[in-house]
Every structure is written in structure tokens, then in C-alpha cells.
mmCIF file of C-alpha atoms in Angstrom:
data_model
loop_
_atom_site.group_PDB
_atom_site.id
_atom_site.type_symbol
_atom_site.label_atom_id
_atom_site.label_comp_id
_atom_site.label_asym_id
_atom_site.label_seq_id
_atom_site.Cartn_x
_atom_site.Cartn_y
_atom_site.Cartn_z
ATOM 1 C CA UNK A 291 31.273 18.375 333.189
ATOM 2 C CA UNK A 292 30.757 22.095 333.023
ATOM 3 C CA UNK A 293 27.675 21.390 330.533
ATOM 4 C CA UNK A 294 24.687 18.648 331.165
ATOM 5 C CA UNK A 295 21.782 18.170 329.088
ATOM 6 C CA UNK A 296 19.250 15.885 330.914
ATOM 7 C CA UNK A 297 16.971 14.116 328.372
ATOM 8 C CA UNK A 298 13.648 12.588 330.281
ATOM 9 C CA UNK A 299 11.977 10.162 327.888
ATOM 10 C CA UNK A 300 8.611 9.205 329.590
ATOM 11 C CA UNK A 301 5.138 7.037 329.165
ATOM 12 C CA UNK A 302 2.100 8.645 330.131
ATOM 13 C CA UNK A 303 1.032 8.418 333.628
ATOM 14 C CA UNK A 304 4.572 7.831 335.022
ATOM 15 C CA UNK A 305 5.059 11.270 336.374
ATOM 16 C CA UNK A 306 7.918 11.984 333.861
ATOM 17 C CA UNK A 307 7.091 15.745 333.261
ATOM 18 C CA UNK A 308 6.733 15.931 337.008
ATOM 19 C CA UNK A 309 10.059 14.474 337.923
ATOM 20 C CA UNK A 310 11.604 16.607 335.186
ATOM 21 C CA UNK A 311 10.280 19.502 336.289
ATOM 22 C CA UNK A 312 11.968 18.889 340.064
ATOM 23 C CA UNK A 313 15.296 18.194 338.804
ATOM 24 C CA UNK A 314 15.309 21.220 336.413
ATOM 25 C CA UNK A 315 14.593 22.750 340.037
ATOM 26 C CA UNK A 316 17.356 20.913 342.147
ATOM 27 C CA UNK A 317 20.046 21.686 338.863
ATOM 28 C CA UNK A 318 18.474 25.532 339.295
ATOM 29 C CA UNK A 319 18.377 25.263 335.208
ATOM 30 C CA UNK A 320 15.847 25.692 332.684
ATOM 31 C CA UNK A 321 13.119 22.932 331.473
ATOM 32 C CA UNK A 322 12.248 22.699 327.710
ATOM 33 C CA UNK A 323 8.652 21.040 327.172
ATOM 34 C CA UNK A 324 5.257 23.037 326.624
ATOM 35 C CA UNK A 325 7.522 25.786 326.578
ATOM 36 C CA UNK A 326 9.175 24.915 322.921
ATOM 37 C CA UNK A 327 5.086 25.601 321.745
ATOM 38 C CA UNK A 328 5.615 29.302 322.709
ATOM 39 C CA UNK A 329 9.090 29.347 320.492
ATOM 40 C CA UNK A 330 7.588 27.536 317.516
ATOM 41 C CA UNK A 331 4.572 29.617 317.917
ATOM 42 C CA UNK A 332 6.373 32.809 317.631
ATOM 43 C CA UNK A 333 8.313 31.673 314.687
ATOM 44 C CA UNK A 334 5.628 30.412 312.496
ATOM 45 C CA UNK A 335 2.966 32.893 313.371
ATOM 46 C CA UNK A 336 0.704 29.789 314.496
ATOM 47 C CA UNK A 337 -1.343 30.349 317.740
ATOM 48 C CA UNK A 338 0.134 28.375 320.897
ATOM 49 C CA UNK A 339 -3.035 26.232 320.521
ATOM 50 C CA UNK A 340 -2.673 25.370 316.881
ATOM 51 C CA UNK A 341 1.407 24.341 317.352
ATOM 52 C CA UNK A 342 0.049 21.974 320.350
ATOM 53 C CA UNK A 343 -1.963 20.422 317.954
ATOM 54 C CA UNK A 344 0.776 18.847 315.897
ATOM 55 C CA UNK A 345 3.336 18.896 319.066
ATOM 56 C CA UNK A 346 4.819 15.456 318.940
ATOM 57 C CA UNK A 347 2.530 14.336 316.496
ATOM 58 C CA UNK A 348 3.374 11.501 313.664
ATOM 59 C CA UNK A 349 2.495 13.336 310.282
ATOM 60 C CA UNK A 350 -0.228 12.010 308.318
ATOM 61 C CA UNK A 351 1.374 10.380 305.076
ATOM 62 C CA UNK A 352 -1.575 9.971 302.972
ATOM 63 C CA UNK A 353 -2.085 13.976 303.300
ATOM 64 C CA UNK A 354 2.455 14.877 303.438
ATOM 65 C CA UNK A 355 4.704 14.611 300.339
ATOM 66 C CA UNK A 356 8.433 15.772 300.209
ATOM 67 C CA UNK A 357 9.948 18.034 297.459
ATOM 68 C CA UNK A 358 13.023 18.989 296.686
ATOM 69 C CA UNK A 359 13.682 17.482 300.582
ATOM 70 C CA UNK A 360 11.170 19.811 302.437
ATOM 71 C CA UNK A 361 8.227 18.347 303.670
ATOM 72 C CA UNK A 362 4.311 20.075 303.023
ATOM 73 C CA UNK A 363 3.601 18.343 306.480
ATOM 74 C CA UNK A 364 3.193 20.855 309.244
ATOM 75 C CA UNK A 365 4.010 17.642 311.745
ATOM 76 C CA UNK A 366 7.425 17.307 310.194
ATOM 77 C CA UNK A 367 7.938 21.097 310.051
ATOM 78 C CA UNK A 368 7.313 21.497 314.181
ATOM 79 C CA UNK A 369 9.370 18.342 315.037
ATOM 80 C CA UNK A 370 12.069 19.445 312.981
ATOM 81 C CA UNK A 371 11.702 23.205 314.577
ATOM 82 C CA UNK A 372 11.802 21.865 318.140
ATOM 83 C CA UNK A 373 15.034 19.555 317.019
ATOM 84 C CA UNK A 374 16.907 22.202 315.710
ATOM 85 C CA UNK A 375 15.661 25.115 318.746
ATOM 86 C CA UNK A 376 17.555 22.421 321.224
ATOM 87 C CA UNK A 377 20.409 21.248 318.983
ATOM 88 C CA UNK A 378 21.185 25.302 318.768
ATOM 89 C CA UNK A 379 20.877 25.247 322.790
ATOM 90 C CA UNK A 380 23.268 22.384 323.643
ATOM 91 C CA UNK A 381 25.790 23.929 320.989
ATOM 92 C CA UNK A 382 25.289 27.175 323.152
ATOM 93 C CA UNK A 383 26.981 25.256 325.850
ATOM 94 C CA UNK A 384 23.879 25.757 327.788
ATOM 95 C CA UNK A 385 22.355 23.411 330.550
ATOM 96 C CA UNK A 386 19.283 21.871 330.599
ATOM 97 C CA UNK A 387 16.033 19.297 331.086
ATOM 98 C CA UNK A 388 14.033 18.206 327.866
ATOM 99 C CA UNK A 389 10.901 16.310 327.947
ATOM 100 C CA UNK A 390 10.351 13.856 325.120
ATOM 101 C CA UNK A 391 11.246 15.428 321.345
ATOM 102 C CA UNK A 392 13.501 12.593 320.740
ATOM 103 C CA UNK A 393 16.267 14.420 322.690
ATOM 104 C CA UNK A 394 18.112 11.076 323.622
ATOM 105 C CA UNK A 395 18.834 10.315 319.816
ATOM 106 C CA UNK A 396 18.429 13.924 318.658
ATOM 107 C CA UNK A 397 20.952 15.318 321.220
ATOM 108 C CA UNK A 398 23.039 11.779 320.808
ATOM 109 C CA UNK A 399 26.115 13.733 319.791
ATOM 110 C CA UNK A 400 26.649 16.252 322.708
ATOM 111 C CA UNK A 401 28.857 14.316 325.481
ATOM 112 C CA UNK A 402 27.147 16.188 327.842
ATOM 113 C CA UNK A 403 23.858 14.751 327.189
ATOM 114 C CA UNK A 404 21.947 12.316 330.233
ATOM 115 C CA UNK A 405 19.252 10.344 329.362
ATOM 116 C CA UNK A 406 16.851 9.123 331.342
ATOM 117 C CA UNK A 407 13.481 7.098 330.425
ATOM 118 C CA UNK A 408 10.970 6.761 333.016
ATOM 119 C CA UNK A 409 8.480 3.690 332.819
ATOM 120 C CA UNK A 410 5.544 2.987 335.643
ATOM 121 C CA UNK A 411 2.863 -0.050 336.460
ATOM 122 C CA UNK A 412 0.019 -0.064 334.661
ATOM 123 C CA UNK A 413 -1.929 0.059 338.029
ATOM 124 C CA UNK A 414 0.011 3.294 339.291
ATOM 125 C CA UNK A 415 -0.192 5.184 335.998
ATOM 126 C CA UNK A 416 -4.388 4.491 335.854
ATOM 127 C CA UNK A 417 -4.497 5.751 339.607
ATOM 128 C CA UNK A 418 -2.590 9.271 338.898
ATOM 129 C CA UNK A 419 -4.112 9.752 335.393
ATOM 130 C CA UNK A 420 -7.632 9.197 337.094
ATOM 131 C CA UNK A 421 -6.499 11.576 339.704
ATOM 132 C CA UNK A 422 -5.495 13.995 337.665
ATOM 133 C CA UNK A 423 -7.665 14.231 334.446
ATOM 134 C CA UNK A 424 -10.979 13.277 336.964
ATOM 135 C CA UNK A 425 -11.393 10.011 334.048
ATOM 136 C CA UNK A 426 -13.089 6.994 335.647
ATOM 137 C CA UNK A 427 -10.537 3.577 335.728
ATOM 138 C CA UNK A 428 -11.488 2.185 332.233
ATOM 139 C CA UNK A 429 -11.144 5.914 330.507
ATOM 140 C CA UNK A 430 -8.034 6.575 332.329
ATOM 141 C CA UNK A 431 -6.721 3.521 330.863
ATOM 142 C CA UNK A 432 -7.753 4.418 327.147
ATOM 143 C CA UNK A 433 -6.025 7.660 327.905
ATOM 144 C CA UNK A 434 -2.813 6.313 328.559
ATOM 145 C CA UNK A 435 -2.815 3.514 325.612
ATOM 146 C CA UNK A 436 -3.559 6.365 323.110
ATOM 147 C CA UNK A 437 -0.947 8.950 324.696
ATOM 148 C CA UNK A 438 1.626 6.135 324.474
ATOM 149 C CA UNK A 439 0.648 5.034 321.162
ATOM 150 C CA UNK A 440 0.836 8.650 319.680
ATOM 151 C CA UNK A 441 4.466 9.249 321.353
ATOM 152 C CA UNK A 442 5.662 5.579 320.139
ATOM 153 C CA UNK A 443 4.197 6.451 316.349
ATOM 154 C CA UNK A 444 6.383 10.079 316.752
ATOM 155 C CA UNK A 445 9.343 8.825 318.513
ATOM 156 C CA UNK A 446 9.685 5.752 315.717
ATOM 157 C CA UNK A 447 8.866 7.612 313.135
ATOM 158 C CA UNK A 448 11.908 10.761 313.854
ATOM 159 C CA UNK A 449 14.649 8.300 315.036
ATOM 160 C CA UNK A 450 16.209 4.636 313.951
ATOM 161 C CA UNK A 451 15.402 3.456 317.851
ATOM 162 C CA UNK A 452 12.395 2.000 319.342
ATOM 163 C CA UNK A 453 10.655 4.527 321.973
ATOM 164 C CA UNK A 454 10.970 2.845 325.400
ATOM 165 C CA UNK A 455 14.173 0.353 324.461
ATOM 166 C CA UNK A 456 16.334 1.038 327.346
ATOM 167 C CA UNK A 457 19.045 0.807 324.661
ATOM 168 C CA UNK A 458 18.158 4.313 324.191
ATOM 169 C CA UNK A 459 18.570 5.557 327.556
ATOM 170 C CA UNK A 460 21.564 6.234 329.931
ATOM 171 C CA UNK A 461 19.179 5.094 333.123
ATOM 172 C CA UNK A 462 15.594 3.555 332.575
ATOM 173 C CA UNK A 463 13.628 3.461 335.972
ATOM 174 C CA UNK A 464 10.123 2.724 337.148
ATOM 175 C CA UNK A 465 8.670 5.478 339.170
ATOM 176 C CA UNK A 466 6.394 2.969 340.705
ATOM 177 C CA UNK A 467 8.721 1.209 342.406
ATOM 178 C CA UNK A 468 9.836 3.812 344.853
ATOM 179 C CA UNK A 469 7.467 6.911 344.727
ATOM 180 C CA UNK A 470 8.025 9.844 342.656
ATOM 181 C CA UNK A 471 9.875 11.746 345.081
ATOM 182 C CA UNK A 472 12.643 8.208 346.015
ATOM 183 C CA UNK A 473 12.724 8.191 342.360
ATOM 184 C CA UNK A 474 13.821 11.759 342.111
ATOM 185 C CA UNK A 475 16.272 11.572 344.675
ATOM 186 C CA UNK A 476 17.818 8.468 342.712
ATOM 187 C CA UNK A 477 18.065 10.256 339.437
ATOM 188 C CA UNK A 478 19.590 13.178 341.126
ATOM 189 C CA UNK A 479 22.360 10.978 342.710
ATOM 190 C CA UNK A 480 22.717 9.695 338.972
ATOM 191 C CA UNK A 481 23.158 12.806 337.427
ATOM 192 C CA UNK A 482 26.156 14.256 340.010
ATOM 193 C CA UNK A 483 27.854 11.323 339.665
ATOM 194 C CA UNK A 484 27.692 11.858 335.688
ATOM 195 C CA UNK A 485 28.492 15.662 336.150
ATOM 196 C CA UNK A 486 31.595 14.929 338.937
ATOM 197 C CA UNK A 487 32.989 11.819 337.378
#
């Protein structure tokens, strides 16, 4: 497989950006995430900070309307600017990680997409998010249910699957079980074997 696309769905707290950052690393290609903000940004004359603010964000349909099939919903407008930046990049032929965007259904099409979904314990996910954000146990956990709840509400609301159904995904895995950097080394196993088969 000369191209590989490696989609990393993720809950909060389960070190997904983290272990997608490392493989972009150990694959030596690039990572798509925060950096998609920058791109939209540029586009749309929006400041970094105002794109982050509707970055994977469920529109608000009491406020959005369609006409004539565009949408006055600035939500809708950024999702669908971030699905077409990385459908243009996997027609490009080019390798690479993406973080969340509904790449795993978005990207469904390319053969040489690999998608991953990485899940955690509820235990493990407070402890790094309270390391992390400095948010005592019962915050951290609020954190988490509302960062979950926001990507679930985006994630149903842009594609036909449930977020989190392992349906969805190539491999789901719990980082918990094994330690980030076990879990890693799994997923990068996983991924040669896809790219050699």
C-alpha cells in the first residue's frame, strides 16, 4: 500500500491525540488535527480562536436553516471545510494521521484508509485529565462527560454511524489496558501489517 490514511477516532481522556501524534512520528508523515483550524482560518478570514469555537461542534438548529442546500450555520460550514480539506488530501495520494472529523466514515471510500478508535477506563481517563487540565476528580469527570457528549452530538449528527460503535473502526482498543506507549507499539504492528499485506 503505497498510500495510508490513519483515522484515530478517540474519547476524551484516552490519550488519542497523544498516540496519534507518535505514530504520525514513527510513519515520519504529517498529523491533521488543531492544525485544520489554521487552514479553515485562512480561508474564511475567521481568527484561529473563533474557527476553534465551532471546531467539531453540532450546529445549533433552532438558530441554522438550509437554502437552496447551503446551510447559514457556521458549524456546518467548518465541518464541511475540514471534510472536504482531507477528502482533497487522500485524493492527492498523500499519507497521513487524522484526529476525529469523522474521517472513518468521511474518508470510507479511500482503500487506503485505517481506522482506529481508541476507548479508556473511566478511572484512567479522570487520572490523566486531572493531571493534565490541574481539575480536581469530580471536575475532571464533568470534563470528560461533556467533551464526549459534544463529539458524540457532532460525530452523529455528520455521519449515519454511532460515534464509538466499533462497527466503525478497523481496530478499537483501550489504552488503559496496556499503557499508552504498549498501546502504541500495538497499533503500529497493526498498521504495517495493513500497509505490507
Amino acid at each position: 500500500m503505497s498510500q495510508f490514511i490513519i483515522s484515530v477516532g478517540r474519547e476524551f481522556g484516552s490519550a488519542g491525540r497523544a498516540i496519534a501524534e507518535e505514530l504520525a512520528k514513527r510513519f515520519n508523515i504529517p498529523i491533521y488535527d488543531r492544525h485544520l483550524i489554521t487552514e479553515i482560518a485562512e480561508k474564511t478570514g475567521l481568527t484561529p480562536e473563533e474557527v476553534e469555537k465551532y471546531n467539531e461542534a453540532p450546529k445549533l438548529k433552532i438558530l441554522s436553516r438550509r437554502v437552496n442546500g447551503y446551510s447559514n450555520s457556521i458549524e456546518d460550514n467548518i465541518a464541511e471545510m475540514q471534510f472536504e480539506f482531507l477528502d482533497e488530501k487522500a485524493k492527492s495520494g498523500e499519507s497521513f494521521v487524522v484526529v476525529g472529523r469523522c474521517a472513518e466514515t468521511k474518508l470510507r471510500k479511500y482503500p487506503a484508509l485505517i481506522s482506529l478508535f481508541i476507548l479508556g477506563d473511566m478511572e484512567e481517563k479522570i487520572k490523566r485529565v486531572m493531571k493534565i487540565y490541574e481539575l480536581s476528580e469530580e471536575d475532571a469527570k464533568s470534563f470528560i462527560a461533556k467533551k464526549d457528549k459534544k463529539r458524540k452530538r457532532y460525530h452523529n449528527y455528520h455521519c449515519s454511524g454511532h460515534w464509538g460503535d466499533s462497527r466503525l473502526y478497523d481496530l478499537s482498543i483501550n489504552s488503559s489496558r496496556l499503557g499508552i506507549d504498549k498501546t502504541i507499539d500495538i497499533l503500529e504492528q497493526y498498521i504495517n501489517s495493513r500497509i505490507n499485506k
